Amino acid sequence: MRGRDLLSIADLSPEELSHVLETARALKEGLREGGDEGLNETLRSAQGDSRRLLAGKTLALLFEKPSLRTRVSFDVGMRQLGGDCIYVSPAEVGLGTREPVEDVARVLSRYVDCIAVRTFAQETVEQLARWADVPVINALSEGEHPCQALADLLTILEHKGRLEGVSLAYIGDGNNVARSLALAAGMMGMEFRIASPEGYELDETTVSRAEELARGSGGRIVCVREAKEAAAGADVVYTDVWASMGQEEAATQRREAFAGYQVDAKLMSLAAPEAIFMHDLPAHRGEEVSAEVIEGAQSVVFDQAENRLHAQKGALALILGEESG
Ligand code: CP
Ligand code: NVA
């Protein structure tokens, strides 16, 4: 994976995705134990001391939208691996306005070793990657949120002990988070069931790609209309906001369209008894999720948020580490 871009979660093969998760788990374990004792032998010999793994490397965070988790976890993750991070705000850069995307990509490539970009169109992320000489990571676009999917899988793995055969019910908008999750679930042999109101379904291209990946892994992709149909017997119930960043003007219309798609205690009671509740955050209590569910015993949303750090460290180690595979 060394030097590779991560624009879509499907840029990784299922083996590479597993490798990122294994690396993330080992780094997390090492961190917990205050050293690298948790790193298995393979990882230790491949990476040496994780605290110096990315020494001398700098990551640029080029963000055109707000962020708490992504921004802080990338910054802290780089520091924990011995590297540096620089945040560049849209007002300063003017991506595509003050300066063409091609020029921003080529200039940043002369200063930094990797660019994580959060922007609107997936095409901008792709354009940046085409022109950059350094790896580009999609830190959220309208198309996908691959770093979120990495953390989501790590969280499911920790709570369920496996990914293969795990059923995940995604309730709501067929958006960036849903797209990356559907593809990742397809790759890892999971059953991904999505329930969305009319007009807000997962797009056909993603469904076909996820189905294709699922055929190779023994997974399954199921699109339904009713939230309760998706939730029935599920091991994981997942939701995201009804109006994503950049859709604020459509928030009222979306609230109406998504009425009946709230994950509340009644919906959770249809899932498996040991089901967990997941949300990428930020959450809107009283809209896509009730306060009772997000604050309840089944909710793992803060484990999930923490795992952004570990999952991204796994990806950074493999993309930027000198001796990574
Ligand atoms: N889940 C997520 O990406 O959070 P931020 O928007 O705060 O980075
Ligand atoms: N779908 C949401 C995810 C936020 C992390 C958005 O794009 O705003």
Coordinates of C-alpha atoms and ligand atoms in Angstrom, one line a residue:
M1 CA 0.0 0.0 0.0
R2 CA 3.0 2.3 0.2
G3 CA 2.5 5.6 -1.6
R4 CA -1.0 4.7 -2.6
D5 CA -4.1 7.0 -2.6
L6 CA -7.1 6.3 -0.5
L7 CA -10.0 8.0 -2.3
S8 CA -12.6 5.3 -2.0
I9 CA -12.6 2.4 0.4
A10 CA -12.8 0.1 -2.7
D11 CA -9.3 1.4 -3.6
L12 CA -8.2 -1.3 -1.1
S13 CA -8.4 -5.0 -1.8
P14 CA -10.1 -7.1 0.9
E15 CA -6.7 -8.3 1.9
E16 CA -5.3 -4.7 2.2
L17 CA -8.4 -3.7 4.2
S18 CA -7.8 -6.6 6.6
H19 CA -4.1 -5.5 6.8
V20 CA -5.1 -2.0 7.8
L21 CA -7.4 -3.3 10.5
E22 CA -4.7 -5.7 11.9
T23 CA -2.2 -2.9 11.9
A24 CA -4.7 -0.6 13.6
R25 CA -5.4 -3.2 16.3
A26 CA -1.7 -3.8 16.9
L27 CA -1.0 0.0 17.2
K28 CA -4.0 0.4 19.5
E29 CA -2.8 -2.4 21.7
G30 CA 0.7 -1.0 21.8
L31 CA -0.6 2.4 22.8
R32 CA -2.7 1.0 25.6
E33 CA 0.3 -0.8 27.0
G34 CA 2.4 2.3 26.9
G35 CA 4.8 1.0 24.3
D36 CA 5.0 -1.4 21.4
E37 CA 4.6 -4.5 23.4
G38 CA 1.3 -5.1 21.7
L39 CA 2.7 -5.1 18.2
N40 CA 3.1 -8.6 16.9
E41 CA 6.4 -9.8 15.7
T42 CA 5.7 -9.3 12.0
L43 CA 4.6 -5.7 12.6
R44 CA 7.4 -5.0 14.9
S45 CA 10.1 -6.1 12.5
A46 CA 8.3 -4.4 9.6
Q47 CA 7.8 -1.1 11.4
G48 CA 10.3 -0.8 14.2
D49 CA 9.3 1.6 17.0
S50 CA 5.9 2.9 16.0
R51 CA 6.6 6.2 17.8
R52 CA 9.3 6.9 15.2
L53 CA 7.6 5.2 12.3
L54 CA 6.7 8.4 10.5
A55 CA 9.5 10.6 11.8
G56 CA 10.2 13.4 9.3
K57 CA 6.9 12.9 7.5
T58 CA 4.3 15.7 7.3
L59 CA 0.6 15.3 6.5
A60 CA -1.4 18.3 5.2
L61 CA -5.0 18.5 6.2
L62 CA -6.8 20.4 3.5
F63 CA -10.3 20.9 4.8
E64 CA -13.2 22.8 3.1
K65 CA -15.8 21.6 5.7
P66 CA -15.9 21.6 9.5
S67 CA -14.5 18.6 11.4
L68 CA -13.8 17.5 15.0
R69 CA -13.0 13.7 14.7
T70 CA -11.2 13.6 11.4
R71 CA -9.1 16.7 12.0
V72 CA -8.0 15.9 15.6
S73 CA -7.5 12.1 15.0
F74 CA -5.3 12.7 11.9
D75 CA -3.2 15.3 13.8
V76 CA -2.9 13.2 17.0
G77 CA -2.3 10.0 14.9
M78 CA 0.6 11.6 13.0
R79 CA 2.2 12.8 16.2
Q80 CA 1.9 9.4 17.9
L81 CA 3.7 7.9 14.9
G82 CA 6.5 10.5 15.2
G83 CA 5.3 12.7 12.3
D84 CA 3.8 16.1 11.9
C85 CA 0.6 17.5 10.7
I86 CA -0.4 20.9 9.2
Y87 CA -3.9 22.2 8.9
V88 CA -4.7 24.3 5.9
S89 CA -8.0 26.1 5.9
P90 CA -10.1 26.7 2.8
A91 CA -10.0 30.5 3.3
E92 CA -6.3 30.4 2.9
V93 CA -6.1 28.1 0.0
G94 CA -9.1 28.8 -2.1
L95 CA -9.1 25.4 -3.7
G96 CA -10.2 25.9 -7.2
T97 CA -10.9 29.6 -6.7
R98 CA -7.7 31.4 -5.5
E99 CA -5.7 28.7 -7.2
P100 CA -6.5 25.7 -9.5
V101 CA -6.7 22.3 -7.8
E102 CA -3.8 21.1 -10.1
D103 CA -1.5 23.8 -8.8
V104 CA -2.5 23.3 -5.1
A105 CA -1.7 19.6 -5.5
R106 CA 1.7 20.2 -7.1
V107 CA 2.7 22.9 -4.6
L108 CA 1.7 20.9 -1.5
S109 CA 3.6 17.9 -3.0
R110 CA 6.8 19.9 -2.7
Y111 CA 6.3 20.4 1.0
V112 CA 4.5 17.5 2.5
D113 CA 4.4 13.7 2.3
C114 CA 0.7 13.1 2.2
I115 CA -2.5 15.2 1.8
A116 CA -5.8 14.4 3.5
V117 CA -8.6 16.4 1.8
R118 CA -12.1 17.1 3.0
T119 CA -14.1 18.7 0.2
F120 CA -17.4 18.6 -1.7
A121 CA -17.1 16.8 -5.0
Q122 CA -15.4 13.4 -5.3
E123 CA -14.0 14.7 -8.6
T124 CA -12.0 17.3 -6.6
V125 CA -10.4 14.6 -4.5
E126 CA -9.6 12.6 -7.7
Q127 CA -8.2 15.7 -9.5
L128 CA -6.0 16.5 -6.5
A129 CA -4.8 12.9 -6.5
R130 CA -4.1 13.0 -10.2
W131 CA -1.8 16.0 -9.9
A132 CA -0.2 15.3 -6.5
D133 CA 3.1 13.4 -6.3
V134 CA 2.3 12.3 -2.8
P135 CA -0.5 10.0 -1.6
V136 CA -4.0 11.6 -1.2
I137 CA -6.5 10.4 1.4
N138 CA -10.2 11.3 1.1
A139 CA -11.1 12.7 4.5
L140 CA -14.8 13.0 3.4
S141 CA -16.3 14.1 0.1
E142 CA -19.9 14.0 -1.1
G143 CA -19.0 10.6 -2.6
E144 CA -17.4 8.7 0.2
H145 CA -16.0 8.7 3.7
P146 CA -13.4 5.8 3.6
C147 CA -11.7 6.7 6.9
Q148 CA -15.0 6.4 8.7
A149 CA -15.6 3.0 7.2
L150 CA -12.2 1.8 8.4
A151 CA -13.0 2.9 12.0
D152 CA -16.5 1.4 11.7
L153 CA -15.1 -2.0 10.7
L154 CA -12.6 -1.9 13.5
T155 CA -15.3 -1.2 16.0
I156 CA -17.5 -4.0 14.7
L157 CA -14.6 -6.4 14.8
E158 CA -13.9 -5.4 18.4
H159 CA -17.5 -5.7 19.6
K160 CA -18.6 -8.8 17.5
G161 CA -15.2 -10.6 17.2
R162 CA -15.6 -11.0 13.4
L163 CA -16.9 -9.2 10.3
E164 CA -17.9 -12.2 8.1
G165 CA -21.5 -13.0 8.5
V166 CA -22.3 -9.9 10.6
S167 CA -25.5 -8.2 9.6
L168 CA -25.6 -4.4 9.6
A169 CA -28.8 -2.4 9.2
Y170 CA -28.1 1.1 7.9
I171 CA -31.2 3.3 8.4
G172 CA -31.4 6.5 6.5
D173 CA -29.7 8.5 3.8
G174 CA -27.7 6.7 1.0
N175 CA -24.9 9.2 1.5
N176 CA -21.1 9.3 1.6
V177 CA -21.0 7.3 4.9
A178 CA -23.4 4.7 3.6
R179 CA -21.5 4.3 0.3
S180 CA -18.1 3.6 2.0
L181 CA -19.8 1.3 4.5
A182 CA -21.7 -0.7 1.8
L183 CA -18.5 -1.2 -0.2
A184 CA -16.5 -2.2 2.9
A185 CA -19.2 -4.6 4.1
G186 CA -19.4 -6.1 0.7
M187 CA -15.6 -6.7 0.7
M188 CA -15.6 -8.3 4.2
G189 CA -18.5 -10.8 3.8
M190 CA -21.0 -8.9 5.8
E191 CA -24.7 -8.5 5.2
F192 CA -25.4 -4.8 4.5
R193 CA -29.1 -3.9 4.7
I194 CA -30.0 -0.4 3.9
A195 CA -33.5 1.2 4.4
S196 CA -34.0 4.7 2.9
P197 CA -37.1 6.7 1.9
E198 CA -37.9 7.2 -1.7
G199 CA -35.4 9.5 -3.5
Y200 CA -32.7 9.0 -0.9
E201 CA -31.6 5.5 -1.7
L202 CA -28.0 4.3 -2.2
D203 CA -27.1 5.0 -5.9
E204 CA -27.2 2.1 -8.3
T205 CA -23.5 2.3 -9.2
T206 CA -22.5 1.8 -5.5
V207 CA -25.1 -1.0 -5.0
S208 CA -23.7 -2.9 -8.1
R209 CA -20.1 -2.4 -7.0
A210 CA -20.9 -3.5 -3.4
E211 CA -22.8 -6.6 -4.8
E212 CA -19.9 -7.5 -7.0
L213 CA -17.6 -7.3 -4.0
A214 CA -20.0 -9.2 -1.9
R215 CA -20.1 -12.0 -4.5
G216 CA -16.4 -12.5 -3.9
S217 CA -16.6 -12.5 -0.1
G218 CA -19.9 -14.3 0.6
G219 CA -21.5 -11.1 1.7
R220 CA -24.9 -9.7 0.8
I221 CA -26.3 -6.2 -0.1
V222 CA -30.0 -5.7 0.5
C223 CA -31.9 -2.4 -0.2
V224 CA -35.3 -2.1 1.4
R225 CA -37.9 0.7 2.1
E226 CA -38.9 0.0 5.6
A227 CA -36.6 0.7 8.5
K228 CA -38.0 -2.2 10.5
E229 CA -37.4 -4.6 7.7
A230 CA -33.7 -3.7 7.7
A231 CA -33.4 -3.7 11.5
A232 CA -35.0 -7.1 12.0
G233 CA -32.4 -9.4 13.7
A234 CA -29.5 -7.1 12.8
D235 CA -26.2 -7.3 14.7
V236 CA -25.4 -3.7 14.1
V237 CA -27.9 -0.8 13.7
Y238 CA -26.2 2.3 12.1
T239 CA -27.5 5.7 11.1
D240 CA -26.2 9.1 10.0
V241 CA -27.6 12.6 9.8
W242 CA -30.4 13.3 7.4
A243 CA -28.8 16.4 6.0
S244 CA -25.1 16.2 5.4
M245 CA -22.7 19.2 5.3
G246 CA -23.6 21.3 2.3
Q247 CA -27.3 20.2 2.4
E248 CA -28.3 22.6 5.2
E249 CA -30.8 24.4 3.0
A250 CA -32.7 21.1 2.3
A251 CA -32.8 20.2 6.0
T252 CA -36.5 20.9 6.5
Q253 CA -37.5 19.0 3.4
R254 CA -35.3 16.2 4.5
R255 CA -36.7 16.1 8.0
E256 CA -40.1 15.5 6.4
A257 CA -38.8 12.8 4.0
F258 CA -37.0 10.9 6.8
A259 CA -39.9 10.9 9.3
G260 CA -40.3 7.3 10.3
Y261 CA -36.5 6.6 9.9
Q262 CA -35.4 7.5 13.4
V263 CA -33.5 4.8 15.3
D264 CA -35.4 4.7 18.6
A265 CA -35.8 2.1 21.3
K266 CA -38.7 0.4 19.4
L267 CA -36.6 0.0 16.3
M268 CA -33.6 -1.3 18.3
S269 CA -35.9 -3.9 20.0
L270 CA -36.3 -5.5 16.6
A271 CA -32.6 -6.0 16.2
A272 CA -30.6 -9.0 17.7
P273 CA -30.6 -8.9 21.5
E274 CA -26.9 -8.2 21.6
A275 CA -27.1 -5.6 18.7
I276 CA -24.9 -2.5 18.9
F277 CA -25.9 1.0 17.8
M278 CA -23.4 3.0 15.7
H279 CA -23.3 6.6 14.4
D280 CA -20.3 8.3 12.8
L281 CA -21.2 11.6 14.6
P282 CA -22.0 14.4 14.9
A283 CA -25.5 13.2 15.8
H284 CA -28.8 15.1 15.9
R285 CA -30.7 13.7 18.9
G286 CA -34.5 13.6 18.2
E287 CA -33.9 13.4 14.4
E288 CA -32.0 10.3 13.1
V289 CA -31.5 8.9 16.6
S290 CA -33.4 9.2 19.9
A291 CA -31.4 10.4 22.9
E292 CA -32.3 7.2 24.7
V293 CA -30.6 5.0 22.0
I294 CA -27.5 7.1 21.6
E295 CA -27.0 7.3 25.3
G296 CA -28.1 3.7 25.9
A297 CA -26.2 0.6 26.8
Q298 CA -26.1 -0.7 23.2
S299 CA -24.5 2.5 21.8
V300 CA -20.8 2.2 20.9
V301 CA -20.5 5.6 19.3
F302 CA -17.6 6.8 21.4
D303 CA -15.6 3.6 20.8
Q304 CA -16.3 4.2 17.2
A305 CA -15.1 7.8 17.4
E306 CA -11.9 6.7 19.2
N307 CA -11.3 4.2 16.5
R308 CA -10.9 6.9 13.9
L309 CA -7.5 7.5 15.5
H310 CA -6.4 3.9 15.5
A311 CA -7.8 3.0 12.1
Q312 CA -6.2 6.1 10.4
K313 CA -2.9 5.3 12.1
G314 CA -3.1 1.8 10.6
A315 CA -3.7 3.3 7.1
L316 CA -1.0 6.0 7.6
A317 CA 1.6 3.4 8.8
L318 CA 1.0 1.3 5.6
I319 CA 0.8 4.2 3.2
L320 CA 3.7 6.3 4.6
G321 CA 5.8 3.8 6.5
E322 CA 9.3 3.3 4.9
E323 CA 9.1 -0.5 5.1
S324 CA 5.4 -1.1 4.9
G325 CA 3.9 -3.5 2.5
Ligands
CP1 N1 -17.4 11.4 11.7 C1 -16.6 12.5 11.3 O1 -16.0 12.5 10.2 O2 -16.6 13.5 12.1 P1 -16.0 15.0 11.8 O3 -16.9 15.6 10.7 O4 -16.1 15.7 13.1 O5 -14.6 14.8 11.3
NVA2 N1 -22.9 12.4 6.0 C1 -22.2 13.4 6.9 C2 -21.1 12.8 7.6 C3 -20.4 13.7 8.6 C4 -19.2 13.0 9.3 C5 -21.8 14.6 6.1 O1 -21.3 14.5 5.0 O2 -22.0 15.7 6.6

